[in-house]
Short mmCIF file of C-alpha atoms and ligand atoms in Angstrom, two decimals:
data_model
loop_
_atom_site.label_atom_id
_atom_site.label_comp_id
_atom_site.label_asym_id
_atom_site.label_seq_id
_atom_site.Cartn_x
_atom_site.Cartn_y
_atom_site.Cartn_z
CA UNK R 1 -34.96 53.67 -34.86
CA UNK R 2 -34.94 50.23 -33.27
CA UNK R 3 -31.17 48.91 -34.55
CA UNK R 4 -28.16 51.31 -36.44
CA UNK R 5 -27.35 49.19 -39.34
CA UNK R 6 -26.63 51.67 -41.76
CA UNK R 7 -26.58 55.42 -42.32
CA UNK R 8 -28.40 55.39 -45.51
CA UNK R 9 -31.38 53.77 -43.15
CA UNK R 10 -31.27 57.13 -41.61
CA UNK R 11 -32.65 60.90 -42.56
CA UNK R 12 -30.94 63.87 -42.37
CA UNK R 13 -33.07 64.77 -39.80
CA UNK R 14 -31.97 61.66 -37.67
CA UNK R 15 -28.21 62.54 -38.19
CA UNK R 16 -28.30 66.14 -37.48
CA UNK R 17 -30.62 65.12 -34.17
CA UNK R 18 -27.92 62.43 -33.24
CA UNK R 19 -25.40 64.97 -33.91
CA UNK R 20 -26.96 67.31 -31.69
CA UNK R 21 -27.06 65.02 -29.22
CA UNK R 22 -23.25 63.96 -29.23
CA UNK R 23 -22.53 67.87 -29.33
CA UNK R 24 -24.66 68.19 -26.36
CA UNK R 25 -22.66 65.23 -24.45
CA UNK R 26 -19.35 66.83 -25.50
CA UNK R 27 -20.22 70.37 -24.27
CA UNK R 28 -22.65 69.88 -21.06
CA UNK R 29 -20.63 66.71 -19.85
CA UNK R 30 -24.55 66.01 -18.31
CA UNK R 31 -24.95 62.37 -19.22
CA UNK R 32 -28.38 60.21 -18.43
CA UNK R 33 -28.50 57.37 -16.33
CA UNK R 34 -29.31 54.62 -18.60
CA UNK R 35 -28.78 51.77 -15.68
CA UNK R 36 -31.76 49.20 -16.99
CA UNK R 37 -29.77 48.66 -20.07
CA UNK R 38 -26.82 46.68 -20.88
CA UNK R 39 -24.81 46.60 -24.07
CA UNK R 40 -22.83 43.71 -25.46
CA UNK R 41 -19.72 43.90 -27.58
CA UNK R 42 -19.43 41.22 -29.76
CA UNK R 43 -16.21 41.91 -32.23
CA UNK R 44 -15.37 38.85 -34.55
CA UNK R 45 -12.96 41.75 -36.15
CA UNK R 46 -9.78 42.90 -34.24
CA UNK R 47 -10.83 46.69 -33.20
CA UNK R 48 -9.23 48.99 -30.89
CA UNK R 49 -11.40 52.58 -31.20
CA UNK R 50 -14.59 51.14 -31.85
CA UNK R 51 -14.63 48.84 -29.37
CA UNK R 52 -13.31 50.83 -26.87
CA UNK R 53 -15.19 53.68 -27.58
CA UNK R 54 -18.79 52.06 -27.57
CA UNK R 55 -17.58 50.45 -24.12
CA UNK R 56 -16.68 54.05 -22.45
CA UNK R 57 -19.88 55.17 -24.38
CA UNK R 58 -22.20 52.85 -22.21
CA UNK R 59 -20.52 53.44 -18.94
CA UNK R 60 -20.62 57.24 -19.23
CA UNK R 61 -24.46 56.59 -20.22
CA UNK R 62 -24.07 54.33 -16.60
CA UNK R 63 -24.79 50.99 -18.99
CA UNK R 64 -23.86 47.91 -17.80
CA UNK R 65 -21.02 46.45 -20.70
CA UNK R 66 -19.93 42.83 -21.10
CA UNK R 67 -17.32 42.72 -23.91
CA UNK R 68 -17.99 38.94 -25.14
CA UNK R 69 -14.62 37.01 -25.11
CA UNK R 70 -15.13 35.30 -28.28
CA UNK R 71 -12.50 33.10 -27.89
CA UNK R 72 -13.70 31.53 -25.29
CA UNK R 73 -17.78 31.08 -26.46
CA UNK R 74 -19.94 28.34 -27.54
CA UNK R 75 -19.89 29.54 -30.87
CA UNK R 76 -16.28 27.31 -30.63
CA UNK R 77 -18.92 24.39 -29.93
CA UNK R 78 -20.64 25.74 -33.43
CA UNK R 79 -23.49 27.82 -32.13
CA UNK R 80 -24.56 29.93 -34.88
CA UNK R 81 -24.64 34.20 -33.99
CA UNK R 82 -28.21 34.84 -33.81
CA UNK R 83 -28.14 31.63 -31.00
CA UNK R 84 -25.45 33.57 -29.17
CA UNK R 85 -27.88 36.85 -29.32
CA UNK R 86 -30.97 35.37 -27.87
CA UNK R 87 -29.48 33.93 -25.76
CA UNK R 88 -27.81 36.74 -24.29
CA UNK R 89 -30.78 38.76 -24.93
CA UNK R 90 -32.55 36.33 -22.68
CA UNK R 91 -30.40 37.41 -19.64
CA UNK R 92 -31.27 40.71 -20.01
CA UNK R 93 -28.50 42.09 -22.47
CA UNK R 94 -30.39 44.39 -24.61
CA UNK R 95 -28.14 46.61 -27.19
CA UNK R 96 -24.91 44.23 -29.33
CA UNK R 97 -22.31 46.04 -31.25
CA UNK R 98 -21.33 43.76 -33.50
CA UNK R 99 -18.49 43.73 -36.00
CA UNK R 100 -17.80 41.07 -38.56
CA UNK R 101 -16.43 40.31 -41.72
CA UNK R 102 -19.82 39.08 -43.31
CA UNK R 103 -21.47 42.02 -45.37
CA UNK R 104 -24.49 42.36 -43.85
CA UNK R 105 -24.72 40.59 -40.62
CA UNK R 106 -25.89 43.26 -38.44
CA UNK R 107 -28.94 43.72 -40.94
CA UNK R 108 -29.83 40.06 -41.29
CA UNK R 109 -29.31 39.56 -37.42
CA UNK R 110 -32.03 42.16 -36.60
CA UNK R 111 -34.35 40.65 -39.10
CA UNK R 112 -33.42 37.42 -37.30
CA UNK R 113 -33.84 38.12 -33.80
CA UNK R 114 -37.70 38.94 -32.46
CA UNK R 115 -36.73 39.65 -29.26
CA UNK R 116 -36.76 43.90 -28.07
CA UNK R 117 -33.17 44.61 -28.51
CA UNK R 118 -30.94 46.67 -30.59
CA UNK R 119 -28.43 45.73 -33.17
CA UNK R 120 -25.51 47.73 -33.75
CA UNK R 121 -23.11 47.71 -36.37
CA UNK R 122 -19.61 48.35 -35.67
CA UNK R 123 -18.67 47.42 -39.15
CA UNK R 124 -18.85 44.91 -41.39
CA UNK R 125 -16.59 43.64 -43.95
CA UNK R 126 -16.61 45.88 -46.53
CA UNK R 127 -20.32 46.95 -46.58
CA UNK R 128 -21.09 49.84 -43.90
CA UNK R 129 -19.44 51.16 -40.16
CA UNK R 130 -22.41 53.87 -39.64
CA UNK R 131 -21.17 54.97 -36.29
CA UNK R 132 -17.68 55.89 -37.80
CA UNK R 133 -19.01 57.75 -40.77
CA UNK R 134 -20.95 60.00 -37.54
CA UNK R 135 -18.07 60.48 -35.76
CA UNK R 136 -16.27 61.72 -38.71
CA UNK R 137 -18.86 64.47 -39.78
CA UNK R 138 -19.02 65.84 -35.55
CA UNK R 139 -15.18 66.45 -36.27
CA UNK R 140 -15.53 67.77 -39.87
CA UNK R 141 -18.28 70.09 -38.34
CA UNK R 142 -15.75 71.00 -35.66
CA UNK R 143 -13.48 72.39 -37.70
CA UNK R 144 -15.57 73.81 -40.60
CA UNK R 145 -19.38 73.78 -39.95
CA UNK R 146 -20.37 74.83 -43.83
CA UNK R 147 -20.51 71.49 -45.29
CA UNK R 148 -22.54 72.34 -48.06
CA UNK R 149 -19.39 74.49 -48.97
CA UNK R 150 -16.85 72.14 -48.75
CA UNK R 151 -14.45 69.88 -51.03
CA UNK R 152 -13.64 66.87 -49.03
CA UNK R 153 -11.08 64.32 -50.63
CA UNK R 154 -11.28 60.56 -49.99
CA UNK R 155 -7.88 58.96 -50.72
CA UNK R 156 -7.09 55.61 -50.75
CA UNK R 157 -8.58 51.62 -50.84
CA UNK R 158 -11.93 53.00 -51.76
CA UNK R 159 -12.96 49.76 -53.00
CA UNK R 160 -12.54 47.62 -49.63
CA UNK R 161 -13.75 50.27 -47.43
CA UNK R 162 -16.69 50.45 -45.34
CA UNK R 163 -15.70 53.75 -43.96
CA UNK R 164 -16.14 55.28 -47.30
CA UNK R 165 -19.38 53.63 -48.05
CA UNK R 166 -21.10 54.96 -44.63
CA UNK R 167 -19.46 58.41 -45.67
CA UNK R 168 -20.95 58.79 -49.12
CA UNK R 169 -24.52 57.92 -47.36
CA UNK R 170 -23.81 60.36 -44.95
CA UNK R 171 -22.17 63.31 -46.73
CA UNK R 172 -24.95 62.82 -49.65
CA UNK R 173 -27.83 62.94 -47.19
CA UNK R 174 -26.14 66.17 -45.69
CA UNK R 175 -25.53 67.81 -48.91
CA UNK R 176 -21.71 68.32 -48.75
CA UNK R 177 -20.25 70.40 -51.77
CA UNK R 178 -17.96 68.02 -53.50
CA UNK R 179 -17.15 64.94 -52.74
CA UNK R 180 -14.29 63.25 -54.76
CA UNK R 181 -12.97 59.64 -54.17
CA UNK R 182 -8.88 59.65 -55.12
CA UNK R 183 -7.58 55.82 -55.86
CA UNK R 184 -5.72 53.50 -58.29
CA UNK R 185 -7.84 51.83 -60.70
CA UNK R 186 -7.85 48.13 -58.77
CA UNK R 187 -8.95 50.09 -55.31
CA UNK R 188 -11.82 52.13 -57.02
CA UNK R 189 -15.22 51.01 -56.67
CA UNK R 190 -17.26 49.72 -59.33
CA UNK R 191 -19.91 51.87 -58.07
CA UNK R 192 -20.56 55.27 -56.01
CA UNK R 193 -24.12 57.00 -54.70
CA UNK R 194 -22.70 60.11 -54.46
CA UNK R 195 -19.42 62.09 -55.87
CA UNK R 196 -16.95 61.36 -58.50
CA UNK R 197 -14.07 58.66 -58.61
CA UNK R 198 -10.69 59.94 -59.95
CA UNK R 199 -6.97 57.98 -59.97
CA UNK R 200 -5.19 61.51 -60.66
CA UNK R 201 -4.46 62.77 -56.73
CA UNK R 202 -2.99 66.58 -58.64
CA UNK R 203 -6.56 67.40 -59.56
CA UNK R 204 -8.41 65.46 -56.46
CA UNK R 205 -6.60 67.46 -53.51
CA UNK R 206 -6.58 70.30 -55.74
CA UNK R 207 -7.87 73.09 -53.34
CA UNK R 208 -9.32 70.66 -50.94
CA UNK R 209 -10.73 71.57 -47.38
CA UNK R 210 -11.02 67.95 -45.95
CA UNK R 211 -8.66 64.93 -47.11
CA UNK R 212 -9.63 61.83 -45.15
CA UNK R 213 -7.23 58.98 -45.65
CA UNK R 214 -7.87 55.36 -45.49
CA UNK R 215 -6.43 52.27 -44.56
CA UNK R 216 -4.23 50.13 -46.77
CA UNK R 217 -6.35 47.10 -46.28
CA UNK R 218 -4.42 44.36 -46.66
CA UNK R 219 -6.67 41.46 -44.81
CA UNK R 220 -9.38 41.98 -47.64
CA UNK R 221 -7.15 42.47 -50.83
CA UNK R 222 -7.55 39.64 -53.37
CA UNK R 223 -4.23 38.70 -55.08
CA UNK R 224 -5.15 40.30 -58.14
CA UNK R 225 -5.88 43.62 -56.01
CA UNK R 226 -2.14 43.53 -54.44
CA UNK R 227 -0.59 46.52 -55.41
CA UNK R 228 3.77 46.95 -54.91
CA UNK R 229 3.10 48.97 -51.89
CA UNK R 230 6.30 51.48 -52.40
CA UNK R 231 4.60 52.62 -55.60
CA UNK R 232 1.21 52.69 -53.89
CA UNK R 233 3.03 55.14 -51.58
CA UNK R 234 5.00 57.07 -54.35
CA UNK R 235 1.56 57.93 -56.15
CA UNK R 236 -1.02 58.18 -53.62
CA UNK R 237 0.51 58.40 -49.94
CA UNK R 238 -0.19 62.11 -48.19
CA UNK R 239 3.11 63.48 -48.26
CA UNK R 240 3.43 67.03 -47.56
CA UNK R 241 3.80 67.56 -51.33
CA UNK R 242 0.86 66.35 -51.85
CA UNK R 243 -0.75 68.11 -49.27
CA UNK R 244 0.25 71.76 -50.64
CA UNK R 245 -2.43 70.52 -53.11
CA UNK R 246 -5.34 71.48 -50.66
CA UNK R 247 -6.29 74.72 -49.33
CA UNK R 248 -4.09 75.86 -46.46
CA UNK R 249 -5.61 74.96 -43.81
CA UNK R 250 -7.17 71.81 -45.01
CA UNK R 251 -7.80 69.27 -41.74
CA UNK R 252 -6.25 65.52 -42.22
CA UNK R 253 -8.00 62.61 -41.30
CA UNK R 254 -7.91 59.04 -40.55
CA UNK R 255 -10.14 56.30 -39.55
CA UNK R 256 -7.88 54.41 -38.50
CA UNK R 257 -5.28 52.11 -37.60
CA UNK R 258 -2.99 54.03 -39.51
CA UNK R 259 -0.05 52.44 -41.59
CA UNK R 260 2.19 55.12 -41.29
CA UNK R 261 4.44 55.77 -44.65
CA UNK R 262 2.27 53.84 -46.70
CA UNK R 263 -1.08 55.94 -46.92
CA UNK R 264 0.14 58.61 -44.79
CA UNK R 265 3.15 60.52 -43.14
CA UNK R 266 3.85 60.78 -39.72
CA UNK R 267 4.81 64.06 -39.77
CA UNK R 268 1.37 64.93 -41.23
CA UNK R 269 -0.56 62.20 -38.98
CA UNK R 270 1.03 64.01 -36.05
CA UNK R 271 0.78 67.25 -37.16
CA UNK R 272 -0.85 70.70 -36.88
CA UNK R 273 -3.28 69.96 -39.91
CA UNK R 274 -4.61 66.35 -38.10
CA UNK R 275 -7.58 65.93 -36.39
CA UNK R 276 -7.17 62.38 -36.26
CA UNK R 277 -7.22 62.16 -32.44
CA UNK R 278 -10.34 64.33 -32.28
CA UNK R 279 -12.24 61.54 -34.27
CA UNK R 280 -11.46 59.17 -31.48
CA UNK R 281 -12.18 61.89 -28.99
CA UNK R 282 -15.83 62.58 -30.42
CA UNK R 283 -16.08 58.84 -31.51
CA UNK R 284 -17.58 58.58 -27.80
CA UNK R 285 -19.64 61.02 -27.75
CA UNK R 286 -21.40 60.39 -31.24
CA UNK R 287 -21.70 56.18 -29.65
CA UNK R 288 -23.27 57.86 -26.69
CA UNK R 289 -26.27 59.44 -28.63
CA UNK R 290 -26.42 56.11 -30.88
CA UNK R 291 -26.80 54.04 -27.82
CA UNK R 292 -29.17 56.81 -26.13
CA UNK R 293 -31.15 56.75 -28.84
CA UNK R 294 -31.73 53.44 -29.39
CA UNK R 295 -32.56 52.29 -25.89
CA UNK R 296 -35.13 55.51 -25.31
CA UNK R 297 -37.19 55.82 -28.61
N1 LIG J 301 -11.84 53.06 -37.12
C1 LIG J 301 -11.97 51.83 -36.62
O1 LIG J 301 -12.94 51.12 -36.85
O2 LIG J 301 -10.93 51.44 -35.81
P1 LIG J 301 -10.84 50.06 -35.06
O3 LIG J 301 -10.65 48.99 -36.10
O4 LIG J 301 -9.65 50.18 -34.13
O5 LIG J 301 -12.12 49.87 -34.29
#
């Protein structure tokens, strides 16, 4: 695996090895010394976890990080991305995370760029973010390792959401039980790989084992995909009502940033049930055996 572009690139004997792997960094706490390589962010996206979290990923691996301030770069002078990349790359600078709005940058940059480094994505627009969809099955597995046995629930802007693409990829390549997509008709996609699409949250949560929330994503809603967002909330927000639909001790989760009382309660984001912090938690250990990977095979 040269770059990590997208999880449907990658086996299910690649995930469960890169799983592993992230297991092994979170239990051992034995981490290589990776100190020829160096990792660039390069986030044309606001991010807080992902950036972060690929950043503590390479240090811990004892990879030198330069977070590119954008802002400030020649690409204000109108140097194109893949410019920016070889030339970086030409200093040394071997792995970029890159997020951006464009579906499908990360893949066209690596076609793009000859020289021997790796591309990572870190999300873009509403097309793929690999390393989340990673994270979020070493937390599912956490919590309840049978994933061939499990309902998980996906509730929310389906339609806009590149978390929910990488986790169909994923959670069909790994076999989970049932997968069913809850939204309102102008957030469902026009298309799925894997599970079933369904606007009626009753009979989606019904005796779920997983619900993963999304984010209300306003930045990438067209005006004929605005929806009144107190009646969003009133029919597909996970209130505790709604969560009395799922199995009892159904785990909560969240990608990320949340908008609390729209998609989902703070008494529920904050609660027994969440495991929303342990995403972030394992988020660094599931970078670290992406970025190990990369740089050693
Ligand atoms: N989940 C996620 O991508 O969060 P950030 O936007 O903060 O990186």
């Amino acid at each position: 695996m040269k770059h990590f572009l997208e999880i449907s690139q990658l086996s299910a004997q690649q995930i469960h090895t890169l799983l592993e792997r992230a297991f092994d960094f979170k239990t051992k706490q034995t981490f290589p010394a990776l100190t020829q390589h160096t990792l660039a962010n390069l986030f044309y996206e606001n991010s807080t976890r992902t950036r972060v979290s690929f950043e503590l990923a390479a240090k811990r691996l004892s990879m030198n990080v330069i977070n590119v301030a954008l802002q400030h770069s020649s690409e204000n002078k109108g140097e194109i991305i893949q410019d920016t990349i070889q030339t970086l790359a030409a200093m040394g600078i071997d792995c970029f995370a890159i997020r951006h709005s464009q579906d499908g940058l990360p893949q066209q940059l690596a076609e793009q760029c000859h020289q021997d480094i790796h591309i990572i994505n870190a999300g873009d627009g509403t097309h793929a973010h690999p390393s989340q969809a990673l994270l979020d099955v070493m937390t599912i597995i956490e919590h309840k390792p049978q994933l061939t046995e499990l309902k998980i629930a996906i509730i929310g802007d389906v339609k806009h959401s590149r978390v929910a693409n990488s986790l169909q990829w994923i959670f069909a390549t790994l076999h989970v039980g049932e997968l069913v997509f809850i939204a309102p008709k102008a957030w469902q996609p026009e298309t799925i790989h894997y599970g079933r699409v369904t606007d009626d949250i009753t009979e989606g949560l019904a005796q779920a084992d997983v619900i993963i929330c999304l984010r209300v994503q306003h930045e990438r809603l067209h005006s004929h995909e605005q929806l009144d967002l107190n009646r969003y909330r009133n029919a597909f927000a996970l209130t505790p009502k709604q969560l009395a639909r799922a199995k009892p001790n159904a785990i909560i989760m969240h990608p990320g940033p949340i908008n609390r009382g729209i998609e989902l309660d703070s008494e529920l984001a904050d609660g027994p049930q969440s495991v929303i912090l342990d995403q972030v938690r394992n988020g660094v250990f599931a970078r670290m055996a992406i970025l190990e990977w990369l740089v050693t095979h």
